[in-house]
Short mmCIF file of C-alpha atoms in Angstrom, two decimals:
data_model
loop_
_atom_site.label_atom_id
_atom_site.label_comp_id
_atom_site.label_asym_id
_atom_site.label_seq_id
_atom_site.Cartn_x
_atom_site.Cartn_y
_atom_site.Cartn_z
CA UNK A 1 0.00 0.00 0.00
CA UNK A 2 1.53 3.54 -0.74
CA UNK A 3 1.06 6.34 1.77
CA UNK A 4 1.77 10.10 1.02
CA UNK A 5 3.01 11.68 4.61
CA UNK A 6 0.04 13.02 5.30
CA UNK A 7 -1.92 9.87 5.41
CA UNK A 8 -3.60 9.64 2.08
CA UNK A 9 -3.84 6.37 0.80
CA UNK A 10 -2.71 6.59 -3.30
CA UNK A 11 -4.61 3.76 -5.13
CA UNK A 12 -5.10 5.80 -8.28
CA UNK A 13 -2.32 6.56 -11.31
CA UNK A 14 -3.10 8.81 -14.64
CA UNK A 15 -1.38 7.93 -17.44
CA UNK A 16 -0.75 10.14 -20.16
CA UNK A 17 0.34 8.19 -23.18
CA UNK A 18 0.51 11.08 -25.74
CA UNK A 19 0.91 15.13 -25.64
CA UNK A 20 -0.93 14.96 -29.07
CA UNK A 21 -4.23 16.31 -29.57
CA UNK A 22 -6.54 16.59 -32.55
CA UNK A 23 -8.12 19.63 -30.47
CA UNK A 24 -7.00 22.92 -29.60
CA UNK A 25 -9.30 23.80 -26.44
CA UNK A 26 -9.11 27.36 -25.39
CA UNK A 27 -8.37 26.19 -21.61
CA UNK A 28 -5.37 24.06 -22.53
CA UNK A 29 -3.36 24.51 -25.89
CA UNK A 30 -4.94 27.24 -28.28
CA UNK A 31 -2.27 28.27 -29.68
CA UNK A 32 0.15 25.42 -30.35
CA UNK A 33 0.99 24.32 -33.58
CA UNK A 34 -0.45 20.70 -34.56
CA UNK A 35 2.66 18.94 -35.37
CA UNK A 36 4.41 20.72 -32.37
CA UNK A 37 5.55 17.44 -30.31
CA UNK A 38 8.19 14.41 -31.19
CA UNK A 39 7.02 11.13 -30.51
CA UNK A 40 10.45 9.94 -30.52
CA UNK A 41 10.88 11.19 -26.71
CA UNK A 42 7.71 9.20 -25.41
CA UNK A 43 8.40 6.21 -23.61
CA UNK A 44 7.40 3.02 -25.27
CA UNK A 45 4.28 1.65 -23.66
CA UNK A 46 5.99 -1.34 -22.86
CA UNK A 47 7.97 -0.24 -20.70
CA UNK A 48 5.26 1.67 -19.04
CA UNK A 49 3.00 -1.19 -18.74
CA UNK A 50 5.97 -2.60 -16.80
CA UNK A 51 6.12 0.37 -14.05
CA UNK A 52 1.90 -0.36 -13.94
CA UNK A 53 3.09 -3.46 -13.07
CA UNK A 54 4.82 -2.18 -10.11
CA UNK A 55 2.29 0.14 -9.62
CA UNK A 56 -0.79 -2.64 -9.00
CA UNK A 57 2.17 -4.59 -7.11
CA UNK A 58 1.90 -1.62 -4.46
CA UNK A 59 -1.74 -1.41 -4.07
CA UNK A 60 -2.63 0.63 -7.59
CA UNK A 61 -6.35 0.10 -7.88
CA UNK A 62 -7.25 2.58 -10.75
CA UNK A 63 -5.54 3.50 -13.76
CA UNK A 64 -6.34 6.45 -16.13
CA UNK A 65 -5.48 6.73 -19.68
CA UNK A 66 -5.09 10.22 -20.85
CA UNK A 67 -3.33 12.71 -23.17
CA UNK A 68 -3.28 14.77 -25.20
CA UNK A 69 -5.89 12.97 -27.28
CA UNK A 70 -5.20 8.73 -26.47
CA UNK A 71 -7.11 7.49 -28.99
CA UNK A 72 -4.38 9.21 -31.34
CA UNK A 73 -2.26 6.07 -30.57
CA UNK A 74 -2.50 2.73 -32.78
CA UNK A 75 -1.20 0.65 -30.40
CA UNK A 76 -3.78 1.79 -27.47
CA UNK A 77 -5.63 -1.35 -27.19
CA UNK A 78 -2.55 -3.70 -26.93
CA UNK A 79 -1.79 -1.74 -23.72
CA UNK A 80 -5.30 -1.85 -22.25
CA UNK A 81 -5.36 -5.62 -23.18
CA UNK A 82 -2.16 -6.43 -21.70
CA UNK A 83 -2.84 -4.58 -18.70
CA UNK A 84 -6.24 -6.10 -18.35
CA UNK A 85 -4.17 -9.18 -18.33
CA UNK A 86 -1.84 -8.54 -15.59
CA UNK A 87 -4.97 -7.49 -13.14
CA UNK A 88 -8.38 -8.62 -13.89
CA UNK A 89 -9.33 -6.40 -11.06
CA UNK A 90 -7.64 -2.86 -11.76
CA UNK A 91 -10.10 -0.19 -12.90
CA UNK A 92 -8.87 0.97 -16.65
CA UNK A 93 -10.40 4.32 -17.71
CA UNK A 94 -9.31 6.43 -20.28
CA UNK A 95 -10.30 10.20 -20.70
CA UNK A 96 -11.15 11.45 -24.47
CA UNK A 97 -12.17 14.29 -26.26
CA UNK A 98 -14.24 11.68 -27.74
CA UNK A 99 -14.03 12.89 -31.88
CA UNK A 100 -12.55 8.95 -32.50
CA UNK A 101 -14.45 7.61 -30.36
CA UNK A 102 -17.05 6.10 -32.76
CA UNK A 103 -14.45 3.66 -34.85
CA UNK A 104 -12.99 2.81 -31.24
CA UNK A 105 -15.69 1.66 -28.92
CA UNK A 106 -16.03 -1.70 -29.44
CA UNK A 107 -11.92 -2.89 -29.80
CA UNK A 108 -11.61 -0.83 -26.37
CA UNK A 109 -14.46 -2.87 -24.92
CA UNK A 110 -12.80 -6.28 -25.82
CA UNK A 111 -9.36 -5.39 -24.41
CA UNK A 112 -10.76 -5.11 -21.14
CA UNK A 113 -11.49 -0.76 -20.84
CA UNK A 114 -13.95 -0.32 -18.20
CA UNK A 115 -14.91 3.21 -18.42
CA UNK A 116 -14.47 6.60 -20.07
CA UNK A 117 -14.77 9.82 -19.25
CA UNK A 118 -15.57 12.46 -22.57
CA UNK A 119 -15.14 15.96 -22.66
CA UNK A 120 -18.25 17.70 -23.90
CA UNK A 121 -18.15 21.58 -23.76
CA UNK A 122 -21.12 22.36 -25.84
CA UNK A 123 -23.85 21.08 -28.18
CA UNK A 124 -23.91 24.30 -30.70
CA UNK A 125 -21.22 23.15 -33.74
CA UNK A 126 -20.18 26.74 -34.20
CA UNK A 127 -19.23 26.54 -30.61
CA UNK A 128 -17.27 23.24 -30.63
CA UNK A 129 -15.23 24.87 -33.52
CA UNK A 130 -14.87 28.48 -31.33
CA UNK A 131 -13.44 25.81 -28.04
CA UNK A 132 -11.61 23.56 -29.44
CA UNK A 133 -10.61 24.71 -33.10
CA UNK A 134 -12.03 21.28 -34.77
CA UNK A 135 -15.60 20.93 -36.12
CA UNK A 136 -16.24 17.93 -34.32
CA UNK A 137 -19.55 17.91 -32.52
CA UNK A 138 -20.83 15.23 -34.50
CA UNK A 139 -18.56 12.71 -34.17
CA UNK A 140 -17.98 13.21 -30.58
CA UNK A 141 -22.17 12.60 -30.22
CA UNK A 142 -21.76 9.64 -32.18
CA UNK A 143 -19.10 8.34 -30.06
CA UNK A 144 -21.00 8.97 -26.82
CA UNK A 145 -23.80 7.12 -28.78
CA UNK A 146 -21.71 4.12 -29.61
CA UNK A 147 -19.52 3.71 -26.29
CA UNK A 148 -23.78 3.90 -24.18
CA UNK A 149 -24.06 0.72 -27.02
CA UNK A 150 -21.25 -1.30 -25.66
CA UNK A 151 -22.23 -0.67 -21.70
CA UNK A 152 -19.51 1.34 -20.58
CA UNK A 153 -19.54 3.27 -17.35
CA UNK A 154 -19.43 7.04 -19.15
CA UNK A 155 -19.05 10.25 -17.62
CA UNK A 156 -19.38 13.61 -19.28
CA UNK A 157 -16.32 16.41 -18.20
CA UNK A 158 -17.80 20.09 -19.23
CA UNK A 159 -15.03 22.88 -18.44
CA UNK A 160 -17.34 25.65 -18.02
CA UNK A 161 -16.45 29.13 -19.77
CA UNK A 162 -18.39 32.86 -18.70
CA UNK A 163 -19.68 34.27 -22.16
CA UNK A 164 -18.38 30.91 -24.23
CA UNK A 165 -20.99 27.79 -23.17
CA UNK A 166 -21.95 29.24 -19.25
CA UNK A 167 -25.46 29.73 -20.79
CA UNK A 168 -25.48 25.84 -22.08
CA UNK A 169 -25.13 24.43 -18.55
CA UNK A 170 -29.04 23.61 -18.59
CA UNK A 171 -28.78 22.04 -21.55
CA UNK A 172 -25.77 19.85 -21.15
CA UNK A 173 -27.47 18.90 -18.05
CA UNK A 174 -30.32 17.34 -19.75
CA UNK A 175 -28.18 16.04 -22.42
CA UNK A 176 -26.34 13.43 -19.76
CA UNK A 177 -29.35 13.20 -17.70
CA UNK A 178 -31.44 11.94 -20.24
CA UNK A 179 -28.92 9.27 -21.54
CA UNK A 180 -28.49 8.50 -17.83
CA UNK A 181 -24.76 9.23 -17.56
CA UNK A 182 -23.13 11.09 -14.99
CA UNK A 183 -21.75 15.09 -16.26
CA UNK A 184 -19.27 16.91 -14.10
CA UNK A 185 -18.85 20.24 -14.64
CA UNK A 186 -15.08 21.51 -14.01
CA UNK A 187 -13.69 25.22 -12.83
CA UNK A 188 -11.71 26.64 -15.37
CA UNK A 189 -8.05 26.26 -13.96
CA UNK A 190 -5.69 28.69 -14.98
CA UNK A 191 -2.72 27.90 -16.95
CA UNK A 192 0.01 30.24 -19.45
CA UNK A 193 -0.90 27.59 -22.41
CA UNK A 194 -4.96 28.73 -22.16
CA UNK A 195 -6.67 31.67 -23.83
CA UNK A 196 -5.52 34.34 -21.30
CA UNK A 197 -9.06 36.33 -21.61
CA UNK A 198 -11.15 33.30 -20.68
CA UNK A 199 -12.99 32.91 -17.19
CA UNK A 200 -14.97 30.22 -15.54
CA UNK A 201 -17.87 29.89 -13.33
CA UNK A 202 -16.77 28.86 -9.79
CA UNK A 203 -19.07 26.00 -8.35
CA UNK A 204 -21.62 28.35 -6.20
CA UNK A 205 -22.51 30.08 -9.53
CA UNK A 206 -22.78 26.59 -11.36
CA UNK A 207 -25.22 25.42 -8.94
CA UNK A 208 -27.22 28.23 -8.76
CA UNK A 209 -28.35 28.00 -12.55
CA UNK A 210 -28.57 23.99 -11.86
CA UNK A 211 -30.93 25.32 -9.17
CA UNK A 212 -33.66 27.08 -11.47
CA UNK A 213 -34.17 23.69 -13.03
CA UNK A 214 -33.33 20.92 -10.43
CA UNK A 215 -33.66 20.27 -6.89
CA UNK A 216 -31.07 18.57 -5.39
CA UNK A 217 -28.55 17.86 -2.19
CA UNK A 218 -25.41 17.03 -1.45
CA UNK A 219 -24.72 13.46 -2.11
CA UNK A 220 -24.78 11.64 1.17
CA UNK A 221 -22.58 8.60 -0.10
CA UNK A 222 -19.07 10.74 -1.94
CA UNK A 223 -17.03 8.86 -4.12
CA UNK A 224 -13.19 9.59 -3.18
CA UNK A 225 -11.77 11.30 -6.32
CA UNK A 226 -11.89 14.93 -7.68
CA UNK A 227 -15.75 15.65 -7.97
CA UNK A 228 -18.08 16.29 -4.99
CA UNK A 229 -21.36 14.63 -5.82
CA UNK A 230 -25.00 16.04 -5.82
CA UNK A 231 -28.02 14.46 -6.13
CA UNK A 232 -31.86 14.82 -7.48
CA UNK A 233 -34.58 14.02 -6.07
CA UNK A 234 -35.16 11.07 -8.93
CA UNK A 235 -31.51 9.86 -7.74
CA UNK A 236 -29.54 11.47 -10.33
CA UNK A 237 -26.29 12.26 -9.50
CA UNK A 238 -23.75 15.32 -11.17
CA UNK A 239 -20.33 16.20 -9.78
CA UNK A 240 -18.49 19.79 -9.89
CA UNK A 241 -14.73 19.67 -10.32
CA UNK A 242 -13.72 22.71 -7.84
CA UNK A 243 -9.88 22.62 -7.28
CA UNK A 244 -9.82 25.94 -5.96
CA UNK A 245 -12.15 24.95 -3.16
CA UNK A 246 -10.11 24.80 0.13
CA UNK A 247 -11.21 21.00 0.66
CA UNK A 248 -10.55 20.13 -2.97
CA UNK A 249 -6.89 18.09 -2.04
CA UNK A 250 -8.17 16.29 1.35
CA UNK A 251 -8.82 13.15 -0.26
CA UNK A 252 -6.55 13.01 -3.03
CA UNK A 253 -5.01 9.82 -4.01
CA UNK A 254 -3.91 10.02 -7.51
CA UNK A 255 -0.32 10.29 -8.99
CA UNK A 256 0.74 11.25 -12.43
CA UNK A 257 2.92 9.92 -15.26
CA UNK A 258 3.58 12.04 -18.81
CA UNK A 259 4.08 10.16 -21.69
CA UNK A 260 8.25 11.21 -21.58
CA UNK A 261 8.31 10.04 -18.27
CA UNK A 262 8.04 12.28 -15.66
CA UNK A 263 5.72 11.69 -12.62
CA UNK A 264 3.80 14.71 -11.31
CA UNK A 265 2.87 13.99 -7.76
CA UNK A 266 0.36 16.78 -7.82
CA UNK A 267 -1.34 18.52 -11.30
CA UNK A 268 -0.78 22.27 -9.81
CA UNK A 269 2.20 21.67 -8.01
CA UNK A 270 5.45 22.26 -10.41
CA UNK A 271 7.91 19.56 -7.84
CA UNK A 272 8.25 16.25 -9.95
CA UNK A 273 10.08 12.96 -10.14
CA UNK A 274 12.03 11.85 -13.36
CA UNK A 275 11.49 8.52 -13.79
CA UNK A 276 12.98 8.04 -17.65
CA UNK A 277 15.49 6.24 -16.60
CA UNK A 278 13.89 3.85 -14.81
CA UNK A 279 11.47 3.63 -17.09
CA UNK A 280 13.78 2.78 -20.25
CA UNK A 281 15.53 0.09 -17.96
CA UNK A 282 12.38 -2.00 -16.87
CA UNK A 283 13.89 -2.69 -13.40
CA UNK A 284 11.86 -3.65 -10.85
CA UNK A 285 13.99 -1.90 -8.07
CA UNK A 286 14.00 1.65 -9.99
CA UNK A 287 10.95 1.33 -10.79
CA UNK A 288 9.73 1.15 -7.10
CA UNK A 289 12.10 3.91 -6.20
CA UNK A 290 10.64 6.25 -8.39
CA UNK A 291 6.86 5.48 -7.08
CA UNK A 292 8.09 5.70 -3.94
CA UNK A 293 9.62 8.81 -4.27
CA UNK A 294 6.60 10.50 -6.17
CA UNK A 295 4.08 9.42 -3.15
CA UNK A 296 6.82 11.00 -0.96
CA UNK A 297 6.98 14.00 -2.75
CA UNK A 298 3.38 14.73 -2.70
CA UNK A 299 2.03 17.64 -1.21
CA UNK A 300 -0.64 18.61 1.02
CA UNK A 301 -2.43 21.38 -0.95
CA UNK A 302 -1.86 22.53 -4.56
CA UNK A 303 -0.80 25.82 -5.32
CA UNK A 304 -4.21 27.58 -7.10
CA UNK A 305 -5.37 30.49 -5.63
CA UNK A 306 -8.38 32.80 -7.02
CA UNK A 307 -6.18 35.85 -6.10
CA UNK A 308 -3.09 34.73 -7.81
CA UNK A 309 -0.91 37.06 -9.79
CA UNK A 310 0.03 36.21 -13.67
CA UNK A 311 3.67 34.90 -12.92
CA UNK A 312 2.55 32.54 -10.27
CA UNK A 313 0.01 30.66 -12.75
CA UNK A 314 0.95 27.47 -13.18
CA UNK A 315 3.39 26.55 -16.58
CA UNK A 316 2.70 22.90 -16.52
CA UNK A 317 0.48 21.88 -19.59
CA UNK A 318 -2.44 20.09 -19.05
CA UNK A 319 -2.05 18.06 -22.09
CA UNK A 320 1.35 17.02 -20.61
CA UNK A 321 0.45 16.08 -17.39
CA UNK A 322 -3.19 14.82 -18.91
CA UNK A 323 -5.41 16.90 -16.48
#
């Protein structure tokens, strides 16, 4: 079992196996080029699988598969399979934007994916084009469609924008309700790589439009991860991703990994453990030193603050560290 020093059991890993994206969201990469990362300096995913190894060997119960944009990479579902074969027990998850979703589904069901979480900002095309640069509404709707057709657990991630999709909270709302699958909106979170004029709706003022629609109470039974959890009277449940809130990092128990090895022991905290090395060499010992040392290195609170001046924003990318 690994322990941070504050107590908090970590059972939960993200792994980022890509920084490329076929999107260009406003509130993580806008403007960088498309072609702007080597995929020579990734580690190879089987050497990865091998630290997961180590990882489920300590008491790793969920694993994450993010980017950048996963689905980008050919050789996805060999990794899912063969870590579905080392642990028939480990959660697998993997985060998308969701636009390749569609011709994906059903080879990411039979390697043993459990669940997957899509990002959904809007349901205007014009708008999916303004947010993310890519006129991809309709394939990401089809995926949605086609992942509800093969049973997976789905979740819908809405970053929510003032002046941008703020007025579409209603309406996402219904969307996932309707289709019965869970939508958590998220607090902007500030970064250099966003759109520097953009600003979000803190949690209070995301509620209170959820509130002209929907009665509903704090969740009695809350899940341990990033979302507090709120509930309708007809049992529905939405979460709101508030990492600004004060009690936001009480509970955490997740680690990251970037796909050129790095380990990010917290996603707004810029301390981090290089783990390349042991990585590339697939030992066993290294590779335990380097969890180790990441769980150690974990800290009690991350570092956003709503009063926060520009040169104290964080300058780790999102689609590096895979949110």
């Amino acid at each position: 079992m690994l322990k941070d020093t504050f107590g908090r059991k970590i059972d939960y890993i993200r792994v980022s196996v890509t920084k490329q994206c076929n999107f260009r969201c406003q509130y993580c990469m806008p403007n960088t080029p498309f072609d702007a990362f080597d995929k020579d300096e990734y580690i190879p995913l089987d050497n990865v699988l091998e630290f997961l190894k180590v990882a489920i060997d300590n008491g790793i119960k969920k694993i994450r598969i993010t980017g950048g944009e996963p689905l980008l990479r050919k050789d996805l579902p060999d990794f899912i399979a063969a870590l579905r074969n080392y642990s028939k027990e480990v959660q697998l998850v993997l985060t998308t934007n969701g636009f390749l979703l569609q011709k994906s589904a059903k080879i990411l069901k039979e390697s043993g994916l459990d669940r997957i979480n899509i990002s959904l900002d809007s349901l205007k095309p014009e708008r999916i084009v303004q947010i993310s640069k890519k006129d991809g509404l309709e394939n990401v709707l089809a995926g949605i469609q086609e992942a509800l057709k093969y049973n997976f657990g789905l979740k819908i991630n809405t970053v929510v924008m003032k002046g941008i999709n703020s007025d579409e909270i209603l309406d996402l709302f219904d969307y996932a309700k309707h289709r019965n699958i869970t939508i958590r909106f998220i607090e902007f979170m500030e970064n250099i790589h966003a759109n520097h004029n953009l600003l979000g709706l803190k949690e209070k003022e995301i509620l209170e439009i959820i509130k002209t629609k929907y009665d509903f109470e704090t969740a009695k039974d809350q899940i341990i991860g990033p979302a507090k959890l709120y509930s309708c009277k007809d049992g529905y449940q939405f979460g709101i991703i508030a990492p600004h809130n004060d009690d936001f990092c009480q509970t955490c128990n997740r680690i990251r990994l970037t796909a050129d090895g790095i380990i990010c022991p917290c996603l707004y905290y810029q301390d981090s453990v290089d783990a390349k090395e042991a990585l590339l060499s697939k030992n066993p010992q290294k590779l335990q030193s380097v969890l180790e040392q990441a769980v150690y290195n974990k800290p009690e609170k991350n570092q956003w603050d709503t009063t926060m001046e520009a040169d104290k924003i964080s300058a780790r990318a999102f689609y590096h560290t895979g949110g």
